[in-house]
mmCIF file of C-alpha atoms in Angstrom:
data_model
loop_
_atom_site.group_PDB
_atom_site.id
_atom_site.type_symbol
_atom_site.label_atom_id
_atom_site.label_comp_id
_atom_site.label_asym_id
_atom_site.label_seq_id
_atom_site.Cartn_x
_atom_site.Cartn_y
_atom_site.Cartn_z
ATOM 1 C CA UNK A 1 -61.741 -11.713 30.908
ATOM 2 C CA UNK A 2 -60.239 -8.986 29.132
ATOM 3 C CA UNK A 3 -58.396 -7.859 32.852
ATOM 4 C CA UNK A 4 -56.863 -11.419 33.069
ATOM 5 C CA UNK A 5 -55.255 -11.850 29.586
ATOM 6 C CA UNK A 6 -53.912 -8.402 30.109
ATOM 7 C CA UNK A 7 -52.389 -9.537 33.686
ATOM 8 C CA UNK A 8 -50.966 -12.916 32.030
ATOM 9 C CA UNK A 9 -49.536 -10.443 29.151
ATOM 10 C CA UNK A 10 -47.840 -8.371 32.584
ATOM 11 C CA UNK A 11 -46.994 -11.108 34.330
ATOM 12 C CA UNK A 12 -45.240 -13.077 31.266
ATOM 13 C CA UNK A 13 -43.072 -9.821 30.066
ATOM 14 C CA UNK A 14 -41.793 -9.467 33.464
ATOM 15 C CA UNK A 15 -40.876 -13.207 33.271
ATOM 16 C CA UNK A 16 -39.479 -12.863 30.126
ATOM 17 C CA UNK A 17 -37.335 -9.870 31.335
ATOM 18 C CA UNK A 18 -36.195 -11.692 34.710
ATOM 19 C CA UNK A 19 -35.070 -14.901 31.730
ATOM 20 C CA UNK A 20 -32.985 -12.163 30.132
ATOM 21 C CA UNK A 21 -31.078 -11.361 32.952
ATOM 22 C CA UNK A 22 -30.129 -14.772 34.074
ATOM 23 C CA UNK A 23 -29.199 -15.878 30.866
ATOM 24 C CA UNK A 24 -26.776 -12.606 30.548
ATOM 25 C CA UNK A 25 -25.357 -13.632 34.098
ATOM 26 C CA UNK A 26 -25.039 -17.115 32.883
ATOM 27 C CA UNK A 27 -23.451 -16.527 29.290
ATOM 28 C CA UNK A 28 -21.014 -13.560 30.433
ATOM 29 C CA UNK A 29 -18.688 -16.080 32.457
ATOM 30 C CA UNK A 30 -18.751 -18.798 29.953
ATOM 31 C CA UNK A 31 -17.560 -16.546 27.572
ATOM 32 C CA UNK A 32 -14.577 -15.548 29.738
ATOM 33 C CA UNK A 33 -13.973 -18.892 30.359
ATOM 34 C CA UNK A 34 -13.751 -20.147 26.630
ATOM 35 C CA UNK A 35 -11.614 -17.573 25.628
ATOM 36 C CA UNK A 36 -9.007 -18.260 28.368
ATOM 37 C CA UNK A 37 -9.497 -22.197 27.688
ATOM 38 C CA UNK A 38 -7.044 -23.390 24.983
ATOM 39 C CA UNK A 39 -7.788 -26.025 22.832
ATOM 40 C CA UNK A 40 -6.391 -28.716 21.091
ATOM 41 C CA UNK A 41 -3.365 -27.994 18.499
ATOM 42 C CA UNK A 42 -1.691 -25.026 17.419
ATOM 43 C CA UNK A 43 -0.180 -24.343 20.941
ATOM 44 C CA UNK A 44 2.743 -22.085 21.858
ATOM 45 C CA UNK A 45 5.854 -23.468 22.732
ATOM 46 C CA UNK A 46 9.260 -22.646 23.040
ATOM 47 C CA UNK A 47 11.600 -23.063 20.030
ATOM 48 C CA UNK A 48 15.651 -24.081 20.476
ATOM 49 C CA UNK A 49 18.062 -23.112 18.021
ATOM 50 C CA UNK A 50 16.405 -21.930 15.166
ATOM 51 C CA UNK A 51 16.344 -18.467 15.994
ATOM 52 C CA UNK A 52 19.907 -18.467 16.320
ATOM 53 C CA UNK A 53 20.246 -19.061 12.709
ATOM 54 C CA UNK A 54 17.824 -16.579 11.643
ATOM 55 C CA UNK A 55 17.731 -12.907 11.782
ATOM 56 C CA UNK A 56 14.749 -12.646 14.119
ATOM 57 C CA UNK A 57 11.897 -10.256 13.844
ATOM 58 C CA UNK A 58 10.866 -10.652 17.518
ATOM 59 C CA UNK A 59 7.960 -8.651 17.419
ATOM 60 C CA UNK A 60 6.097 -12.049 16.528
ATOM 61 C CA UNK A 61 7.058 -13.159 19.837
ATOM 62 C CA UNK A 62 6.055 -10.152 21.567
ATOM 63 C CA UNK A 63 2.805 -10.099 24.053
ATOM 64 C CA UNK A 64 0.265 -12.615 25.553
ATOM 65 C CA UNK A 65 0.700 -15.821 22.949
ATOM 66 C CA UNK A 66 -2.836 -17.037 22.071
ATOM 67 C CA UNK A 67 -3.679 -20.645 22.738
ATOM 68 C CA UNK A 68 -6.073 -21.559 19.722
ATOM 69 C CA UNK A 69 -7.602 -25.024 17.332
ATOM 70 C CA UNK A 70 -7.801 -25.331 13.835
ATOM 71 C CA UNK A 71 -10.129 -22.565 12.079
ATOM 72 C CA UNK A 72 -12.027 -23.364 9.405
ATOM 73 C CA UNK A 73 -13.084 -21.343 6.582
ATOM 74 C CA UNK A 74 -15.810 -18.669 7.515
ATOM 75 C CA UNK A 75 -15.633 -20.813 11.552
ATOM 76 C CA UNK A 76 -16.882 -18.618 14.508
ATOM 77 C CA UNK A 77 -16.293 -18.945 17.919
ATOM 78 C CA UNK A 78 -19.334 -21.251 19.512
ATOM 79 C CA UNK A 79 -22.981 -19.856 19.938
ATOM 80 C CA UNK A 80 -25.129 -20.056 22.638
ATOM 81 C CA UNK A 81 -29.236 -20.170 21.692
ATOM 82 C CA UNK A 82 -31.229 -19.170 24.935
ATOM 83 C CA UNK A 83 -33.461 -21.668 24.878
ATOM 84 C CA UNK A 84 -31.969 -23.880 26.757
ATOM 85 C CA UNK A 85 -32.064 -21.751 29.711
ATOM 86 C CA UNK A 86 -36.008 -20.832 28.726
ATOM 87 C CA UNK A 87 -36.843 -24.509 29.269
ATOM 88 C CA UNK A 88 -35.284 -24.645 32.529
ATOM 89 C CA UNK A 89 -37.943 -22.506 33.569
ATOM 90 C CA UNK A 90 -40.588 -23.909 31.397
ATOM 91 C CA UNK A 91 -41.374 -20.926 29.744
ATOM 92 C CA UNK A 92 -42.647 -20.910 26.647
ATOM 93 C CA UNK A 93 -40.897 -17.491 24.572
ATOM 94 C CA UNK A 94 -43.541 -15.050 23.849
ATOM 95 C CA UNK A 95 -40.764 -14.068 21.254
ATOM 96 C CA UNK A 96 -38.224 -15.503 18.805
ATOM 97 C CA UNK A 97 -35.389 -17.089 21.018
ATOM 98 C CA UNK A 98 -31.870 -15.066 20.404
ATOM 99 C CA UNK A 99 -29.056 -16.888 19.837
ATOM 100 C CA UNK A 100 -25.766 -15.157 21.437
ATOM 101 C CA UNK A 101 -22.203 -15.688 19.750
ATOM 102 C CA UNK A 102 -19.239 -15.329 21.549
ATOM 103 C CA UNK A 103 -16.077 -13.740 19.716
ATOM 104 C CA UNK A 104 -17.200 -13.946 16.062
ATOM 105 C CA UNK A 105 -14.323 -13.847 14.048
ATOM 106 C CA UNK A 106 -13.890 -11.753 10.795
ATOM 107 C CA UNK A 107 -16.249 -13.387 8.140
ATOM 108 C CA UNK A 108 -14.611 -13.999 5.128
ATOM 109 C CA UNK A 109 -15.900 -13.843 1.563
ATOM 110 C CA UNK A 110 -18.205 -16.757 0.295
ATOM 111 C CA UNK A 111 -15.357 -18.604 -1.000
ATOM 112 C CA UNK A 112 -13.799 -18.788 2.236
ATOM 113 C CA UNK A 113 -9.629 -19.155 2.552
ATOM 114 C CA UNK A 114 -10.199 -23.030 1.850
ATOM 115 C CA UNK A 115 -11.864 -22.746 -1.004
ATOM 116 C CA UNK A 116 -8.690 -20.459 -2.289
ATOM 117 C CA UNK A 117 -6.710 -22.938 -0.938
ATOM 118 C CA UNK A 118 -7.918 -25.634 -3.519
ATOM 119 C CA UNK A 119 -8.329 -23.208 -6.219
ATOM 120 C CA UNK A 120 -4.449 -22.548 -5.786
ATOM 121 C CA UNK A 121 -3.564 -26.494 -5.651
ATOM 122 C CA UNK A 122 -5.098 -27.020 -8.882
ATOM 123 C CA UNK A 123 -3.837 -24.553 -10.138
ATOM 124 C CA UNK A 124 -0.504 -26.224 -9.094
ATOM 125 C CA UNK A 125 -1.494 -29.418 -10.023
ATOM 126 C CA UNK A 126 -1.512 -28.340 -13.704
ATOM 127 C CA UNK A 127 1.314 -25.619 -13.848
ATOM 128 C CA UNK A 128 -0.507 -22.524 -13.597
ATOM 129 C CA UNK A 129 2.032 -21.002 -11.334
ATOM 130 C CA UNK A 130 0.983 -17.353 -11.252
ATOM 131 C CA UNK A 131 -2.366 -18.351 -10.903
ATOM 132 C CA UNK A 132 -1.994 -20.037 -7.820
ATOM 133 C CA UNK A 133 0.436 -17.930 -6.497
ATOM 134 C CA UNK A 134 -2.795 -15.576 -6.358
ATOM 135 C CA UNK A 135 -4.943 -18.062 -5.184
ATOM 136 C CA UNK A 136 -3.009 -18.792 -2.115
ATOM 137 C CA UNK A 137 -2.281 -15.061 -1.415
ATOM 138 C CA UNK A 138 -6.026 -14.168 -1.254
ATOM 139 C CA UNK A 139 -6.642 -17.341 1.035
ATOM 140 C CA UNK A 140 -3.844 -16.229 2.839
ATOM 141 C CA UNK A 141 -5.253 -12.641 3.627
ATOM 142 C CA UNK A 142 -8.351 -14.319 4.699
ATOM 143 C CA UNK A 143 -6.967 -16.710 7.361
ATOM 144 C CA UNK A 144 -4.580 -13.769 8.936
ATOM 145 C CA UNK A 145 -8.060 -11.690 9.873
ATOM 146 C CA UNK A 146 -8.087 -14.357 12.177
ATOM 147 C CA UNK A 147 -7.031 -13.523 15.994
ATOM 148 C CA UNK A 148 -4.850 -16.558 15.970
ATOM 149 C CA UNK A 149 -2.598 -15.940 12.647
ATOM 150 C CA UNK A 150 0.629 -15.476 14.090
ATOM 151 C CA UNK A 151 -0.057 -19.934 15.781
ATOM 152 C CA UNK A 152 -1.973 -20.410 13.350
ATOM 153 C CA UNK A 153 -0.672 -24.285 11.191
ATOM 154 C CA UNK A 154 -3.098 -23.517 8.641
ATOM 155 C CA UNK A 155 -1.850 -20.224 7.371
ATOM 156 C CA UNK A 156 1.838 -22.229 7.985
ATOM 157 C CA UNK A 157 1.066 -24.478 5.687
ATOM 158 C CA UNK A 158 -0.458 -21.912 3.233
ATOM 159 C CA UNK A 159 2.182 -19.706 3.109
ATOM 160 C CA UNK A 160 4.699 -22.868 2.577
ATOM 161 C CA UNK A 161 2.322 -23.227 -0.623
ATOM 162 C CA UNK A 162 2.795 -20.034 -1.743
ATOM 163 C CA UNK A 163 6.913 -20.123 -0.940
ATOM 164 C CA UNK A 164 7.054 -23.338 -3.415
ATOM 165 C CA UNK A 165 4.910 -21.239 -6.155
ATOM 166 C CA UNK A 166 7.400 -17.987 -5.947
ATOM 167 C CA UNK A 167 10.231 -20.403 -5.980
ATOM 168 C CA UNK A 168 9.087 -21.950 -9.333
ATOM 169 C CA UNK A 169 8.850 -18.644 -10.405
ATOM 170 C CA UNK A 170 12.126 -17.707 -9.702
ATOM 171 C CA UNK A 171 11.258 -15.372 -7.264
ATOM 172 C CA UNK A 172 13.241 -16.079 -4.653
ATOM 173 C CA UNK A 173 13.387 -13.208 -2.282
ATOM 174 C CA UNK A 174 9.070 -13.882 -2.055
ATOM 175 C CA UNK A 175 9.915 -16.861 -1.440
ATOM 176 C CA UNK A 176 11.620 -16.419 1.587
ATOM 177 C CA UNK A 177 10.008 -13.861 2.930
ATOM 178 C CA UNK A 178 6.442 -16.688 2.879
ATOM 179 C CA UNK A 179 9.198 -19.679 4.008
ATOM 180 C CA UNK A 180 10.078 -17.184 7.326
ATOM 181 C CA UNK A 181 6.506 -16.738 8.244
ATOM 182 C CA UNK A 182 6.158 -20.031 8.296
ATOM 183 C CA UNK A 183 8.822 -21.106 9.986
ATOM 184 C CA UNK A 184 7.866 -18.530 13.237
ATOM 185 C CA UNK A 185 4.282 -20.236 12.956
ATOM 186 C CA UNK A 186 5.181 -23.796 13.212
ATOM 187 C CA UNK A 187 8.650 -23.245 15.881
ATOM 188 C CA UNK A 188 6.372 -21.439 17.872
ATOM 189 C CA UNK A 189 3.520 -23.974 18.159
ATOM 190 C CA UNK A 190 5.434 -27.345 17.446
ATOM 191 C CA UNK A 191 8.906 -26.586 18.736
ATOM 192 C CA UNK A 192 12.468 -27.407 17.445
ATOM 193 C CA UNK A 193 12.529 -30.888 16.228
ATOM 194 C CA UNK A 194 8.836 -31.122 14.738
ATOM 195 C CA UNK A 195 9.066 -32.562 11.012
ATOM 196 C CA UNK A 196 7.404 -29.415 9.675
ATOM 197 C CA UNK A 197 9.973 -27.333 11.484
ATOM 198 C CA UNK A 198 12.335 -29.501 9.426
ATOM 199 C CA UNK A 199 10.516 -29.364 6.086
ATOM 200 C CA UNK A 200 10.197 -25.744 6.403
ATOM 201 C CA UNK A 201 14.263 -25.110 7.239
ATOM 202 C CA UNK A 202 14.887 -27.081 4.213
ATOM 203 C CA UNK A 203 12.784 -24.804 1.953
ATOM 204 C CA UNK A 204 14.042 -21.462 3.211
ATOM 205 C CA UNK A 205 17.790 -23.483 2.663
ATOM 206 C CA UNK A 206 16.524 -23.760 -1.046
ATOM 207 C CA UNK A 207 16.059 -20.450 -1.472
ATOM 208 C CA UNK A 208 18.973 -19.082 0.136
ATOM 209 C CA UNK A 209 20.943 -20.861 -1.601
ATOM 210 C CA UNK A 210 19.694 -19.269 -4.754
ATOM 211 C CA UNK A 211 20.927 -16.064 -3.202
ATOM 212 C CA UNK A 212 24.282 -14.619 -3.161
ATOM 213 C CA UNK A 213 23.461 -13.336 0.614
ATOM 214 C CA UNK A 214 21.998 -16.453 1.805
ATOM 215 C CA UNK A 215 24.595 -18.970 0.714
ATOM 216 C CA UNK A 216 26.486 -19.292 3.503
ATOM 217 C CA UNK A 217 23.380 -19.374 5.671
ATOM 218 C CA UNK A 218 21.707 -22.434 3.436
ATOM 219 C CA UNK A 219 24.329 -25.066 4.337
ATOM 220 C CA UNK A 220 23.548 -24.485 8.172
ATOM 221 C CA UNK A 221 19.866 -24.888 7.706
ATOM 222 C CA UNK A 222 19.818 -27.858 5.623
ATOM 223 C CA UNK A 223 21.857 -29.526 7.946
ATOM 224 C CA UNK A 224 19.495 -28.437 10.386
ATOM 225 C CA UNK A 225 16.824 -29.630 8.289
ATOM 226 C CA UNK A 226 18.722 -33.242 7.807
ATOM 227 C CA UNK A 227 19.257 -34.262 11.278
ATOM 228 C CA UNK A 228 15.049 -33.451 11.993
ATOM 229 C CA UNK A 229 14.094 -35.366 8.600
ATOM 230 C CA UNK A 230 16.868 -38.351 10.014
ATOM 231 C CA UNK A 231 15.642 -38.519 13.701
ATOM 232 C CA UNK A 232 11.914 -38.398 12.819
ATOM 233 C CA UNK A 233 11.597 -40.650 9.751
ATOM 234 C CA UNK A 234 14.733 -42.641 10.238
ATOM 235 C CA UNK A 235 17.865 -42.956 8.088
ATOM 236 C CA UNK A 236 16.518 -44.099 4.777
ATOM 237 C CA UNK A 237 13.494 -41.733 3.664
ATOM 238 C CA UNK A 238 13.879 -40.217 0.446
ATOM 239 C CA UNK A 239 13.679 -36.999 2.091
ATOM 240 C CA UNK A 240 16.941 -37.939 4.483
ATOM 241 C CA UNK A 241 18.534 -38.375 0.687
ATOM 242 C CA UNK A 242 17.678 -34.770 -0.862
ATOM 243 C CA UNK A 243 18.805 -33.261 2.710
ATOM 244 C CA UNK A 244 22.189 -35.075 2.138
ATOM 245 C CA UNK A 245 22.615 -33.873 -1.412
ATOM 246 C CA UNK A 246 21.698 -30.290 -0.679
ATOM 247 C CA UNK A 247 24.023 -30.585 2.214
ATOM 248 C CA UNK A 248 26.794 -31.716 0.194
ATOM 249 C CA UNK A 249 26.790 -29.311 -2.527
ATOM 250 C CA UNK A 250 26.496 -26.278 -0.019
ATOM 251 C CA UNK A 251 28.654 -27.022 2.810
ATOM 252 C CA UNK A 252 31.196 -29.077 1.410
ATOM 253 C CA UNK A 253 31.151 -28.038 -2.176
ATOM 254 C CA UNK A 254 35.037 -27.413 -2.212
ATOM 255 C CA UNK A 255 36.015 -30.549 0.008
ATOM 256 C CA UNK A 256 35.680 -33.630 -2.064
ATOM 257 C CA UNK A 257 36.120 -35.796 0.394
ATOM 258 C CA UNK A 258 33.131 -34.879 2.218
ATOM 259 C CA UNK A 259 30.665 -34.288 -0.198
ATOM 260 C CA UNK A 260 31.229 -37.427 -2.153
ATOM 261 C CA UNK A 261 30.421 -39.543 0.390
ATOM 262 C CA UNK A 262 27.108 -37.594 1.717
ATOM 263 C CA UNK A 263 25.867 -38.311 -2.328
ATOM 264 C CA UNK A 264 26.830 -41.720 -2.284
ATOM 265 C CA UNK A 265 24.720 -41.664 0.898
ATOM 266 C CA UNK A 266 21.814 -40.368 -0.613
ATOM 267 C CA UNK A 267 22.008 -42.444 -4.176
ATOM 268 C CA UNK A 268 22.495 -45.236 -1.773
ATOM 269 C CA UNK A 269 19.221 -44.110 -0.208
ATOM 270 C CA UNK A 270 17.548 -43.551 -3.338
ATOM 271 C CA UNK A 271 18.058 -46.701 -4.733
ATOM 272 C CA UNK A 272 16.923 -48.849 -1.852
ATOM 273 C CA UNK A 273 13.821 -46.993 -2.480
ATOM 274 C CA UNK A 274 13.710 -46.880 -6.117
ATOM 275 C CA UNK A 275 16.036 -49.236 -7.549
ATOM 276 C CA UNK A 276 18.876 -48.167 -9.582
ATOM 277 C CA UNK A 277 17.365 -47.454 -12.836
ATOM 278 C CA UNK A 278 15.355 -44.713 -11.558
ATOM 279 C CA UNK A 279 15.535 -40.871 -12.308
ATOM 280 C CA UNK A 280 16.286 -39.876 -9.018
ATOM 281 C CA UNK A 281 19.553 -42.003 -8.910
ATOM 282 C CA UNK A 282 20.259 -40.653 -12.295
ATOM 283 C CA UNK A 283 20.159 -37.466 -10.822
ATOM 284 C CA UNK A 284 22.849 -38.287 -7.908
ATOM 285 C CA UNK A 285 24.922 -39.824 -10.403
ATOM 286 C CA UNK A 286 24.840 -36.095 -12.767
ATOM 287 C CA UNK A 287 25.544 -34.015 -9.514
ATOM 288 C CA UNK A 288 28.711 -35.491 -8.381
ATOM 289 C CA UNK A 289 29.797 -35.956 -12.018
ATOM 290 C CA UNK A 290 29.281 -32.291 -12.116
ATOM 291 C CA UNK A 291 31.057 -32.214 -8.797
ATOM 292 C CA UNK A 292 33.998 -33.829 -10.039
ATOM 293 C CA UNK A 293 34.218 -32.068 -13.236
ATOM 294 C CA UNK A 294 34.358 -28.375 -11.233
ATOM 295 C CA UNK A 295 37.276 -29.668 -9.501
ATOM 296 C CA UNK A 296 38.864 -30.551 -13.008
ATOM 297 C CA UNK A 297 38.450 -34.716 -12.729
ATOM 298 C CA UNK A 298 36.533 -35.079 -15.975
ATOM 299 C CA UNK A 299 38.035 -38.764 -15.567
ATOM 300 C CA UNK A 300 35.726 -39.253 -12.619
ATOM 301 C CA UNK A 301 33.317 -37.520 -13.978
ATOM 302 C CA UNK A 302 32.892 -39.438 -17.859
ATOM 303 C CA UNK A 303 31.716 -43.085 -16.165
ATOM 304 C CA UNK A 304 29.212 -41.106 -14.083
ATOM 305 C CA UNK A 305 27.550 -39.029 -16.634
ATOM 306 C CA UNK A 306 27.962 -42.315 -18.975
ATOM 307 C CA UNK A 307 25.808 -44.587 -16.287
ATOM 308 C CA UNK A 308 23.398 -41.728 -15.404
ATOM 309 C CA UNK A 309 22.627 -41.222 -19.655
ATOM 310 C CA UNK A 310 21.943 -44.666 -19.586
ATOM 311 C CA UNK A 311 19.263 -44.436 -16.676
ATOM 312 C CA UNK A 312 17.726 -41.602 -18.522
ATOM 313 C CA UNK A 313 17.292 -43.512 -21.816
ATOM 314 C CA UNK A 314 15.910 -46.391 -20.964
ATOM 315 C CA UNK A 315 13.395 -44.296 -18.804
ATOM 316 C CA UNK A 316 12.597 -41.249 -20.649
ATOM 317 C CA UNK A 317 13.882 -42.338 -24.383
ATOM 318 C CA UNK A 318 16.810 -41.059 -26.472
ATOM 319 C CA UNK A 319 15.071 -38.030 -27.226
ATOM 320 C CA UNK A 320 13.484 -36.517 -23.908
ATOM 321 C CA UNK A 321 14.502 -33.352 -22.272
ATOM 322 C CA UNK A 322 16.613 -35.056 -19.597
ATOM 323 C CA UNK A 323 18.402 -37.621 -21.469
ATOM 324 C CA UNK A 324 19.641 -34.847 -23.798
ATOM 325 C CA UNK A 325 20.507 -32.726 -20.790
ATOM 326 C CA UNK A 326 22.586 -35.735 -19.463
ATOM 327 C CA UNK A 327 24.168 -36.250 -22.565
ATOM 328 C CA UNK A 328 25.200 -32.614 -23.168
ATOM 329 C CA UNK A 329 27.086 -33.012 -19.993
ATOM 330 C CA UNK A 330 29.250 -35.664 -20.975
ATOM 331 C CA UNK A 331 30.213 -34.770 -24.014
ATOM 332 C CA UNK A 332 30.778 -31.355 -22.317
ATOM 333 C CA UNK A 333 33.610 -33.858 -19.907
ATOM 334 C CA UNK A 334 35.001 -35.090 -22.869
ATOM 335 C CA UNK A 335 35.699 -32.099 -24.648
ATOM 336 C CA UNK A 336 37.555 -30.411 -21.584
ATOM 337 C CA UNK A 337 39.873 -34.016 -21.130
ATOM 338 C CA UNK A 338 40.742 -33.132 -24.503
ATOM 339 C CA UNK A 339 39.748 -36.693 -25.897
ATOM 340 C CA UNK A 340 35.734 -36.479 -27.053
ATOM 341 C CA UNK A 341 34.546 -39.551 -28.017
ATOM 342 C CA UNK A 342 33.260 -41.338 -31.392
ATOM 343 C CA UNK A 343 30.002 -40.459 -30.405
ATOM 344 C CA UNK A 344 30.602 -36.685 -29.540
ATOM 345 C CA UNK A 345 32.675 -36.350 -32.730
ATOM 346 C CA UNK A 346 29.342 -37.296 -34.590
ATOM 347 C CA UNK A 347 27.234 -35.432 -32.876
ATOM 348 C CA UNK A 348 29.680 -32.194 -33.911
#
């Protein structure tokens, strides 16, 4: 008896041996296989135009592009338990089944880059700017262990987060330097005329134009950014109307004739959306008052900044932040026509 059970105990190790090997042989070209496979989103594809207006780092461009999903916080690449293959040969294990993982990525920490993520939004959401500026840079270094970080949407997206948190801050060279990367990320996996390509342009415009270096620069890409918003959403999106504005006031900031009617444009725009008492048209109605007043037409300007005061107090009150900033404006108008009215002279 004792001479059988040690046979069965011979017999089933060899078995268990011969199992190994096919399931090595079996798993080694699946493995090849899913790694050359590409999968859904985040592809590769070539870009038109936007590099022209950019100064280019190219190495981003440089070798074998990676063809690569969505990657979740802490994901890895698929594994493969053995036991499948055991039961083909209805073996029973005379050991724990392995499991084999193909590829693991780098694990992050137990937060994981989307928990960072939404640490950093509310942080947002309730004005802690330098606090989620950190929040998004430490969920940022987690998602670029990934293979995939130079296609990657997710780290696009991130680093436009963290762009609109430096911005607020004032920091404006940070800010481009995160609106860049993203840029690269999404040209390079949506192409040209993708919305997010256009979102992005118009970001990196905004700060650019903050910059003496970029302002000539900024006019280009928020026209760039205009005609994507226009052909994708359609003529009349509020985000066709802030593209207009920021066009006018950087290309055509010494040409009346074309600015003023790219802001009548977008307060046309603005109000079909919003009506005409709204803060947004208030705000049209301030900038090419402004507009006028730089190129010494106070007269133009007066009714504008009257109307947009107006708006302000019967949203906001007499008293708010805006409606006082409106206000300081006109009587500003009045005092450089040289006639300040009743109500300025009071105020004095």
């Amino acid at each position: 008896m004792a001479d059988t059970r040690t046979n069965d105990r011979a017999v089933a190790r060899s078995l268990w041996s011969f199992v190994g090997l096919i399931v090595a042989l079996i798993c080694l070209p699946f493995s090849i296989a899913f790694a050359d496979s590409p999968l859904q989103g985040n592809h590769p594809v070539s870009g038109h135009g936007i590099d022209e207006l950019l100064d280019d780092d190219r190495s981003l461009m440089g070798g074998q592009m990676l063809k690569q999903g969505r990657i979740p916080a802490g994901a890895m690449r698929p594994c493969i338990s053995t036991a499948a293959q055991v039961r083909l040969l209805d073996l029973a294990p005379l050991v724990p089944v392995p499991t084999l993982c193909v590829g693991s990525t780098v694990s992050a920490d137990a937060t994981g880059w989307g928990g960072y993520e939404a640490l950093g939004d509310h942080e947002r959401s309730v004005g802690n700017w330098s606090e989620a500026e950190q929040a998004y840079v430490r969920a940022i270094e987690l998602l670029e262990r990934t293979a995939v970080k130079d296609y990657n949407q997710d780290l696009a997206a991130l680093l436009n987060k963290l762009g609109i948190t430096r911005y607020t801050q004032k920091d404006f060279s940070g800010a481009e330097a995160a609106y860049r990367k993203a840029l690269k990320i999404y040209t390079s996996t949506q192409g040209a005329e993708d919305l997010r390509v256009g979102d992005t342009l118009h970001l990196l415009a905004m700060v650019l134009f903050e910059q003496p270096h970029g302002r000539d620069l900024a006019g280009a890409l928020f026209f760039r950014a205009w005609a994507i918003r226009e052909k994708v959403l359609g003529p009349y999106h509020l985000a066709v109307a802030e593209s207009l504005q920021r066009m006018a006031l950087s290309l055509y900031r010494d040409d009346l004739s074309k600015a003023v009617p790219l802001l009548l444009q977008a307060m046309e725009i603005r109000e079909r959306s919003n009506g005409h008492a709204h803060p947004s048209v208030a705000e049209t109605l301030t900038v090419i008052a402004g507009l006028y007043e730089a190129h010494h037409r106070q007269d133009l300007a007066i009714p504008l900044y009257q109307e947009a005061l107006t708006i302000q107090e019967k949203v906001f009150g007499p008293n708010a932040t805006e409606t006082i900033q409106v206000r300081n404006s006109l009587h500003m108008a009045h005092r450089e026509k040289g006639s300040p009215n009743e109500e300025s002279k009071g105020q004095e």
